[in-house]
Amino acid sequence: MNQATIVAALKNQRIETPSWGYGNSGTRFKTFPAAGAARTVWEKLEDAAEVHRLTGIAPSVALHIPWDKPDDWAALSSFAVQHNIQIGAINPNVFQDDAYKLGSIAHPDSSVREKAVKHMLECVEVMKITDSRDLSLWFADGTNYVGQDDFRARKRRVRHSLERVYETLPENSRMLLEYKFFEPAFYFTDLNDWGVALNHCQALGDKAQVLVDLGHHAQAVNIEAIVAFLLDEGKLGGFHFNARRYADDDLIVGTTNPLELFCIYAELVSAERSSDTTLSSHAKAVAYMIDQSHNIEPKVEAMLQSVLNCQEAYAKALHIDFEALQAAQEAGDVLEAHRTLMDAFKTDVRPLLETVRAEMGVPSNPIQAHRQSGYLEKVAEARGTAVGGGGFPT
Ligand code: AFD
Ligand code: MN
Ligand code: MN
């Protein structure tokens, strides 16, 4: 790919940040309140706007309902416009109400399933107000004991509940179905792997797509291969980027396994540049979203680092010599193919990124600019140190 094409692609890169990543969060053992952590949806939008101001590639923020539900949606929408930030994916919450102790859309009690469907239908109405394309669905549904429930009955409850929501999706919108191999249920999770999510999405229709959360796989699962398969099926809706060491740790994306992140971007760039226009347009519609909780690191700087790590992985993937790679692969030249991909991974793209940022009118070193801006000190002064407020149990 020539330099001009690489630069243009980098200028068009988009990463969505999660509202919940700006508020206090912690583990089941402890939440350490952070000075200046966002307490309200307004403050989360301010922080998201700061990340976009410093990078130029994070123009939207995902919301989580009801955590981020304002009294006045019109006011929130104009606040977003004033801060040059768009509202992105809408995430229903069907895992924190007491009624959901035994699950939501797979619950044995139809009135609980109805409650969950009703909440998702409300979120579809929110999408119409915020002009969001994506309804981002994750379910904690599962069981803790053998014999607790009937697997097939639960599968049918899930499918029927999703069908009820799917049929109300507005034109040009999508339902992104996220899977997770365990947690909070310990014996069985209803949407536990990409095959289950894909099967439901294929049964539901074109507007249902799979959401790949990097932290939602067992150790050593080859995620880039899953991405390639879903892309080829036209069923890759998007990502929840993060990093993991052991479980769903929601660490800063690209920090524990940068090669994995690069290989994921390699599949996306390869699909985007494909001569198969169905595949390339599908790849170009992928939602690149971060899903992280920053428990011990400064929130805005952590989100900045995440966006920059995605930018770097994408820049490296754009340097892959796909022609040479394909030739080596087809010749069965194992090490030449490996070296060709690794050459791109080893490319130092930092000088290029500094140039691209300068051309975009954003700081060439966003982290340094953020640290020198006094933003953290300003919001810490204004917001103090709240307990709670991020949404996740605190
Ligand atoms: C938790 C879940 C899942 C979901 C996110 C936001 O594991 O990743 O997407 O919360 O609701 O991280
Ligand atoms: Mn997620
Ligand atoms: Mn998760």
PDB file of C-alpha atoms in Angstrom, residues 2-207:
ATOM      1  CA  ASN A   2       1.497   3.391  -0.862  1.00  0.00           C
ATOM      2  CA  GLN A   3       2.153   6.001   1.796  1.00  0.00           C
ATOM      3  CA  ALA A   4      -0.679   8.298   0.704  1.00  0.00           C
ATOM      4  CA  THR A   5      -3.179   5.452   0.986  1.00  0.00           C
ATOM      5  CA  ILE A   6      -1.838   4.526   4.426  1.00  0.00           C
ATOM      6  CA  VAL A   7      -2.073   8.126   5.619  1.00  0.00           C
ATOM      7  CA  ALA A   8      -5.628   8.458   4.293  1.00  0.00           C
ATOM      8  CA  ALA A   9      -6.651   5.230   6.038  1.00  0.00           C
ATOM      9  CA  LEU A  10      -5.144   6.404   9.314  1.00  0.00           C
ATOM     10  CA  LYS A  11      -7.000   9.709   9.083  1.00  0.00           C
ATOM     11  CA  ASN A  12     -10.250   7.785   8.593  1.00  0.00           C
ATOM     12  CA  GLN A  13      -9.728   5.417  11.519  1.00  0.00           C
ATOM     13  CA  ARG A  14     -12.515   5.502  14.119  1.00  0.00           C
ATOM     14  CA  ILE A  15     -12.501   4.089  17.644  1.00  0.00           C
ATOM     15  CA  GLU A  16     -15.480   4.374  20.002  1.00  0.00           C
ATOM     16  CA  THR A  17     -14.817   4.753  23.713  1.00  0.00           C
ATOM     17  CA  PRO A  18     -17.158   3.435  26.443  1.00  0.00           C
ATOM     18  CA  SER A  19     -18.861   5.813  28.867  1.00  0.00           C
ATOM     19  CA  TRP A  20     -18.282   3.314  31.667  1.00  0.00           C
ATOM     20  CA  GLY A  21     -14.525   3.506  31.187  1.00  0.00           C
ATOM     21  CA  TYR A  22     -14.462   7.056  32.560  1.00  0.00           C
ATOM     22  CA  GLY A  23     -16.202   6.344  35.848  1.00  0.00           C
ATOM     23  CA  ASN A  24     -15.022   4.594  38.967  1.00  0.00           C
ATOM     24  CA  SER A  25     -14.698   0.837  38.604  1.00  0.00           C
ATOM     25  CA  GLY A  26     -13.081  -1.974  40.473  1.00  0.00           C
ATOM     26  CA  THR A  27     -13.068  -5.655  41.158  1.00  0.00           C
ATOM     27  CA  ARG A  28     -15.252  -7.682  43.510  1.00  0.00           C
ATOM     28  CA  PHE A  29     -12.552  -7.067  46.102  1.00  0.00           C
ATOM     29  CA  LYS A  30     -12.329  -3.306  46.023  1.00  0.00           C
ATOM     30  CA  THR A  31     -12.961  -0.155  44.036  1.00  0.00           C
ATOM     31  CA  PHE A  32     -10.288   2.506  44.513  1.00  0.00           C
ATOM     32  CA  PRO A  33     -12.062   5.842  43.893  1.00  0.00           C
ATOM     33  CA  ALA A  34     -10.116   8.002  41.427  1.00  0.00           C
ATOM     34  CA  ALA A  35      -9.835  11.769  41.769  1.00  0.00           C
ATOM     35  CA  GLY A  36     -11.722  13.377  38.909  1.00  0.00           C
ATOM     36  CA  ALA A  37     -13.451  10.177  37.784  1.00  0.00           C
ATOM     37  CA  ALA A  38     -16.624  10.958  35.872  1.00  0.00           C
ATOM     38  CA  ARG A  39     -19.779  10.670  37.988  1.00  0.00           C
ATOM     39  CA  THR A  40     -22.458  11.423  35.430  1.00  0.00           C
ATOM     40  CA  VAL A  41     -23.123  10.907  31.751  1.00  0.00           C
ATOM     41  CA  TRP A  42     -22.323  14.604  31.209  1.00  0.00           C
ATOM     42  CA  GLU A  43     -18.859  14.180  32.704  1.00  0.00           C
ATOM     43  CA  LYS A  44     -18.321  10.959  30.755  1.00  0.00           C
ATOM     44  CA  LEU A  45     -19.084  12.835  27.539  1.00  0.00           C
ATOM     45  CA  GLU A  46     -16.614  15.552  28.577  1.00  0.00           C
ATOM     46  CA  ASP A  47     -13.888  12.946  29.066  1.00  0.00           C
ATOM     47  CA  ALA A  48     -14.720  11.183  25.802  1.00  0.00           C
ATOM     48  CA  ALA A  49     -14.551  14.564  24.049  1.00  0.00           C
ATOM     49  CA  GLU A  50     -11.089  15.117  25.544  1.00  0.00           C
ATOM     50  CA  VAL A  51      -9.875  11.806  24.121  1.00  0.00           C
ATOM     51  CA  HIS A  52     -11.233  12.763  20.707  1.00  0.00           C
ATOM     52  CA  ARG A  53      -9.745  16.289  20.942  1.00  0.00           C
ATOM     53  CA  LEU A  54      -6.313  14.803  21.537  1.00  0.00           C
ATOM     54  CA  THR A  55      -6.470  11.992  18.963  1.00  0.00           C
ATOM     55  CA  GLY A  56      -8.958  13.038  16.278  1.00  0.00           C
ATOM     56  CA  ILE A  57     -10.034   9.395  15.841  1.00  0.00           C
ATOM     57  CA  ALA A  58     -12.405   8.813  18.795  1.00  0.00           C
ATOM     58  CA  PRO A  59     -15.501  10.799  17.745  1.00  0.00           C
ATOM     59  CA  SER A  60     -18.125   8.688  19.523  1.00  0.00           C
ATOM     60  CA  VAL A  61     -18.902   7.280  22.951  1.00  0.00           C
ATOM     61  CA  ALA A  62     -21.019   4.218  23.753  1.00  0.00           C
ATOM     62  CA  LEU A  63     -23.705   4.637  26.406  1.00  0.00           C
ATOM     63  CA  HIS A  64     -24.959   2.152  28.959  1.00  0.00           C
ATOM     64  CA  ILE A  65     -28.636   2.356  29.938  1.00  0.00           C
ATOM     65  CA  PRO A  66     -29.842   3.092  32.631  1.00  0.00           C
ATOM     66  CA  TRP A  67     -26.454   4.201  33.996  1.00  0.00           C
ATOM     67  CA  ASP A  68     -26.250   6.970  31.372  1.00  0.00           C
ATOM     68  CA  LYS A  69     -29.950   7.783  31.044  1.00  0.00           C
ATOM     69  CA  PRO A  70     -30.449  11.583  31.321  1.00  0.00           C
ATOM     70  CA  ASP A  71     -33.695  13.300  32.314  1.00  0.00           C
ATOM     71  CA  ASP A  72     -33.590  15.136  29.013  1.00  0.00           C
ATOM     72  CA  TRP A  73     -32.276  13.357  25.910  1.00  0.00           C
ATOM     73  CA  ALA A  74     -32.488  16.485  23.801  1.00  0.00           C
ATOM     74  CA  ALA A  75     -30.247  18.297  26.271  1.00  0.00           C
ATOM     75  CA  LEU A  76     -27.742  15.448  26.221  1.00  0.00           C
ATOM     76  CA  SER A  77     -27.734  15.370  22.427  1.00  0.00           C
ATOM     77  CA  SER A  78     -27.011  19.103  22.197  1.00  0.00           C
ATOM     78  CA  PHE A  79     -24.377  18.792  24.935  1.00  0.00           C
ATOM     79  CA  ALA A  80     -22.698  16.126  22.806  1.00  0.00           C
ATOM     80  CA  VAL A  81     -22.782  18.354  19.733  1.00  0.00           C
ATOM     81  CA  GLN A  82     -21.305  21.261  21.709  1.00  0.00           C
ATOM     82  CA  HIS A  83     -18.479  18.991  22.826  1.00  0.00           C
ATOM     83  CA  ASN A  84     -17.886  17.586  19.333  1.00  0.00           C
ATOM     84  CA  ILE A  85     -18.670  14.038  20.442  1.00  0.00           C
ATOM     85  CA  GLN A  86     -21.346  11.697  19.047  1.00  0.00           C
ATOM     86  CA  ILE A  87     -23.363   9.164  20.981  1.00  0.00           C
ATOM     87  CA  GLY A  88     -22.579   5.714  19.630  1.00  0.00           C
ATOM     88  CA  ALA A  89     -23.723   2.237  20.565  1.00  0.00           C
ATOM     89  CA  ILE A  90     -26.479   1.796  23.141  1.00  0.00           C
ATOM     90  CA  ASN A  91     -25.854  -0.926  25.737  1.00  0.00           C
ATOM     91  CA  PRO A  92     -28.911  -2.235  27.622  1.00  0.00           C
ATOM     92  CA  ASN A  93     -28.346  -3.475  31.146  1.00  0.00           C
ATOM     93  CA  VAL A  94     -30.150  -6.720  31.883  1.00  0.00           C
ATOM     94  CA  PHE A  95     -27.740  -7.981  34.497  1.00  0.00           C
ATOM     95  CA  GLN A  96     -27.918  -5.674  37.543  1.00  0.00           C
ATOM     96  CA  ASP A  97     -31.594  -5.524  38.554  1.00  0.00           C
ATOM     97  CA  ASP A  98     -32.486  -7.945  41.397  1.00  0.00           C
ATOM     98  CA  ALA A  99     -35.017  -9.612  39.094  1.00  0.00           C
ATOM     99  CA  TYR A 100     -32.133 -10.884  36.975  1.00  0.00           C
ATOM    100  CA  LYS A 101     -30.584 -13.091  39.644  1.00  0.00           C
ATOM    101  CA  LEU A 102     -31.356 -16.202  37.574  1.00  0.00           C
ATOM    102  CA  GLY A 103     -30.859 -14.489  34.240  1.00  0.00           C
ATOM    103  CA  SER A 104     -32.792 -12.261  31.869  1.00  0.00           C
ATOM    104  CA  ILE A 105     -33.734 -13.447  28.374  1.00  0.00           C
ATOM    105  CA  ALA A 106     -33.102 -17.107  29.291  1.00  0.00           C
ATOM    106  CA  HIS A 107     -34.810 -16.892  32.684  1.00  0.00           C
ATOM    107  CA  PRO A 108     -37.286 -19.692  33.432  1.00  0.00           C
ATOM    108  CA  ASP A 109     -39.902 -17.117  34.488  1.00  0.00           C
ATOM    109  CA  SER A 110     -41.529 -15.505  31.434  1.00  0.00           C
ATOM    110  CA  SER A 111     -42.259 -12.295  33.356  1.00  0.00           C
ATOM    111  CA  VAL A 112     -38.524 -11.735  33.868  1.00  0.00           C
ATOM    112  CA  ARG A 113     -37.854 -12.405  30.190  1.00  0.00           C
ATOM    113  CA  GLU A 114     -40.587  -9.896  29.402  1.00  0.00           C
ATOM    114  CA  LYS A 115     -38.951  -7.318  31.683  1.00  0.00           C
ATOM    115  CA  ALA A 116     -35.617  -7.762  29.846  1.00  0.00           C
ATOM    116  CA  VAL A 117     -37.228  -7.556  26.399  1.00  0.00           C
ATOM    117  CA  LYS A 118     -39.123  -4.440  27.480  1.00  0.00           C
ATOM    118  CA  HIS A 119     -35.881  -2.784  28.602  1.00  0.00           C
ATOM    119  CA  MET A 120     -34.211  -3.611  25.279  1.00  0.00           C
ATOM    120  CA  LEU A 121     -37.200  -2.200  23.408  1.00  0.00           C
ATOM    121  CA  GLU A 122     -36.785   1.014  25.439  1.00  0.00           C
ATOM    122  CA  CYS A 123     -33.124   1.067  24.332  1.00  0.00           C
ATOM    123  CA  VAL A 124     -34.240   0.748  20.714  1.00  0.00           C
ATOM    124  CA  GLU A 125     -36.311   3.890  21.295  1.00  0.00           C
ATOM    125  CA  VAL A 126     -33.199   5.586  22.694  1.00  0.00           C
ATOM    126  CA  MET A 127     -31.320   4.644  19.503  1.00  0.00           C
ATOM    127  CA  LYS A 128     -33.920   6.564  17.512  1.00  0.00           C
ATOM    128  CA  ILE A 129     -33.296   9.674  19.635  1.00  0.00           C
ATOM    129  CA  THR A 130     -29.506   9.415  19.586  1.00  0.00           C
ATOM    130  CA  ASP A 131     -29.426   8.215  15.971  1.00  0.00           C
ATOM    131  CA  SER A 132     -27.311   5.251  17.068  1.00  0.00           C
ATOM    132  CA  ARG A 133     -26.598   2.500  14.596  1.00  0.00           C
ATOM    133  CA  ASP A 134     -25.848  -0.274  17.092  1.00  0.00           C
ATOM    134  CA  LEU A 135     -27.724  -1.963  19.925  1.00  0.00           C
ATOM    135  CA  SER A 136     -24.906  -3.666  21.779  1.00  0.00           C
ATOM    136  CA  LEU A 137     -26.155  -6.730  23.666  1.00  0.00           C
ATOM    137  CA  TRP A 138     -24.360  -8.677  26.362  1.00  0.00           C
ATOM    138  CA  PHE A 139     -26.189 -11.120  28.638  1.00  0.00           C
ATOM    139  CA  ALA A 140     -24.912 -12.502  31.929  1.00  0.00           C
ATOM    140  CA  ASP A 141     -27.387 -15.366  31.559  1.00  0.00           C
ATOM    141  CA  GLY A 142     -26.200 -18.785  32.636  1.00  0.00           C
ATOM    142  CA  THR A 143     -26.375 -21.342  35.402  1.00  0.00           C
ATOM    143  CA  ASN A 144     -24.170 -22.343  38.328  1.00  0.00           C
ATOM    144  CA  TYR A 145     -25.061 -25.980  38.812  1.00  0.00           C
ATOM    145  CA  VAL A 146     -25.605 -29.131  36.805  1.00  0.00           C
ATOM    146  CA  GLY A 147     -29.304 -29.730  36.532  1.00  0.00           C
ATOM    147  CA  GLN A 148     -30.226 -26.137  37.322  1.00  0.00           C
ATOM    148  CA  ASP A 149     -31.975 -25.604  34.014  1.00  0.00           C
ATOM    149  CA  ASP A 150     -32.629 -27.139  30.617  1.00  0.00           C
ATOM    150  CA  PHE A 151     -30.049 -26.151  27.976  1.00  0.00           C
ATOM    151  CA  ARG A 152     -32.414 -26.471  25.000  1.00  0.00           C
ATOM    152  CA  ALA A 153     -35.242 -24.648  26.720  1.00  0.00           C
ATOM    153  CA  ARG A 154     -32.831 -21.805  27.465  1.00  0.00           C
ATOM    154  CA  LYS A 155     -31.627 -21.713  23.871  1.00  0.00           C
ATOM    155  CA  ARG A 156     -35.206 -21.299  22.660  1.00  0.00           C
ATOM    156  CA  ARG A 157     -35.953 -18.600  25.257  1.00  0.00           C
ATOM    157  CA  VAL A 158     -32.871 -16.658  24.105  1.00  0.00           C
ATOM    158  CA  ARG A 159     -33.843 -16.951  20.443  1.00  0.00           C
ATOM    159  CA  HIS A 160     -37.444 -15.894  21.045  1.00  0.00           C
ATOM    160  CA  SER A 161     -36.446 -12.927  23.208  1.00  0.00           C
ATOM    161  CA  LEU A 162     -33.940 -11.742  20.618  1.00  0.00           C
ATOM    162  CA  GLU A 163     -36.492 -12.122  17.822  1.00  0.00           C
ATOM    163  CA  ARG A 164     -38.871  -9.833  19.728  1.00  0.00           C
ATOM    164  CA  VAL A 165     -36.219  -7.096  19.786  1.00  0.00           C
ATOM    165  CA  TYR A 166     -34.797  -7.759  16.327  1.00  0.00           C
ATOM    166  CA  GLU A 167     -38.125  -7.121  14.625  1.00  0.00           C
ATOM    167  CA  THR A 168     -38.245  -3.570  16.063  1.00  0.00           C
ATOM    168  CA  LEU A 169     -34.768  -2.481  14.909  1.00  0.00           C
ATOM    169  CA  PRO A 170     -34.919   0.762  12.915  1.00  0.00           C
ATOM    170  CA  GLU A 171     -33.763   0.876   9.291  1.00  0.00           C
ATOM    171  CA  ASN A 172     -29.926   0.856   8.946  1.00  0.00           C
ATOM    172  CA  SER A 173     -29.453  -0.218  12.548  1.00  0.00           C
ATOM    173  CA  ARG A 174     -27.948  -3.417  13.912  1.00  0.00           C
ATOM    174  CA  MET A 175     -28.060  -5.714  16.904  1.00  0.00           C
ATOM    175  CA  LEU A 176     -24.566  -6.729  18.024  1.00  0.00           C
ATOM    176  CA  LEU A 177     -24.609  -9.987  19.939  1.00  0.00           C
ATOM    177  CA  GLU A 178     -21.684 -10.395  22.334  1.00  0.00           C
ATOM    178  CA  TYR A 179     -20.553 -13.771  23.679  1.00  0.00           C
ATOM    179  CA  LYS A 180     -18.470 -14.547  26.761  1.00  0.00           C
ATOM    180  CA  PHE A 181     -17.167 -17.954  27.768  1.00  0.00           C
ATOM    181  CA  PHE A 182     -17.932 -17.578  31.496  1.00  0.00           C
ATOM    182  CA  GLU A 183     -18.799 -15.114  34.276  1.00  0.00           C
ATOM    183  CA  PRO A 184     -20.844 -14.201  36.194  1.00  0.00           C
ATOM    184  CA  ALA A 185     -22.360 -17.704  35.794  1.00  0.00           C
ATOM    185  CA  PHE A 186     -19.950 -20.453  36.618  1.00  0.00           C
ATOM    186  CA  TYR A 187     -21.278 -23.707  35.167  1.00  0.00           C
ATOM    187  CA  PHE A 188     -22.855 -22.582  31.903  1.00  0.00           C
ATOM    188  CA  THR A 189     -23.261 -19.317  29.991  1.00  0.00           C
ATOM    189  CA  ASP A 190     -26.025 -19.133  27.404  1.00  0.00           C
ATOM    190  CA  LEU A 191     -24.076 -16.992  24.903  1.00  0.00           C
ATOM    191  CA  ASN A 192     -20.728 -18.591  25.589  1.00  0.00           C
ATOM    192  CA  ASP A 193     -18.882 -18.629  22.304  1.00  0.00           C
ATOM    193  CA  TRP A 194     -18.720 -17.197  18.834  1.00  0.00           C
ATOM    194  CA  GLY A 195     -20.476 -20.212  17.288  1.00  0.00           C
ATOM    195  CA  VAL A 196     -23.526 -19.758  19.507  1.00  0.00           C
ATOM    196  CA  ALA A 197     -23.635 -16.034  18.764  1.00  0.00           C
ATOM    197  CA  LEU A 198     -23.180 -16.655  15.040  1.00  0.00           C
ATOM    198  CA  ASN A 199     -25.961 -19.232  15.003  1.00  0.00           C
ATOM    199  CA  HIS A 200     -28.417 -16.866  16.670  1.00  0.00           C
ATOM    200  CA  CYS A 201     -27.394 -14.039  14.325  1.00  0.00           C
ATOM    201  CA  GLN A 202     -27.826 -16.221  11.243  1.00  0.00           C
ATOM    202  CA  ALA A 203     -31.289 -17.233  12.446  1.00  0.00           C
ATOM    203  CA  LEU A 204     -32.276 -13.634  13.232  1.00  0.00           C
ATOM    204  CA  GLY A 205     -31.236 -11.965   9.970  1.00  0.00           C
ATOM    205  CA  ASP A 206     -28.834  -9.526   8.317  1.00  0.00           C
ATOM    206  CA  LYS A 207     -29.131  -6.871  11.004  1.00  0.00           C
TER     207      LYS A 207
END
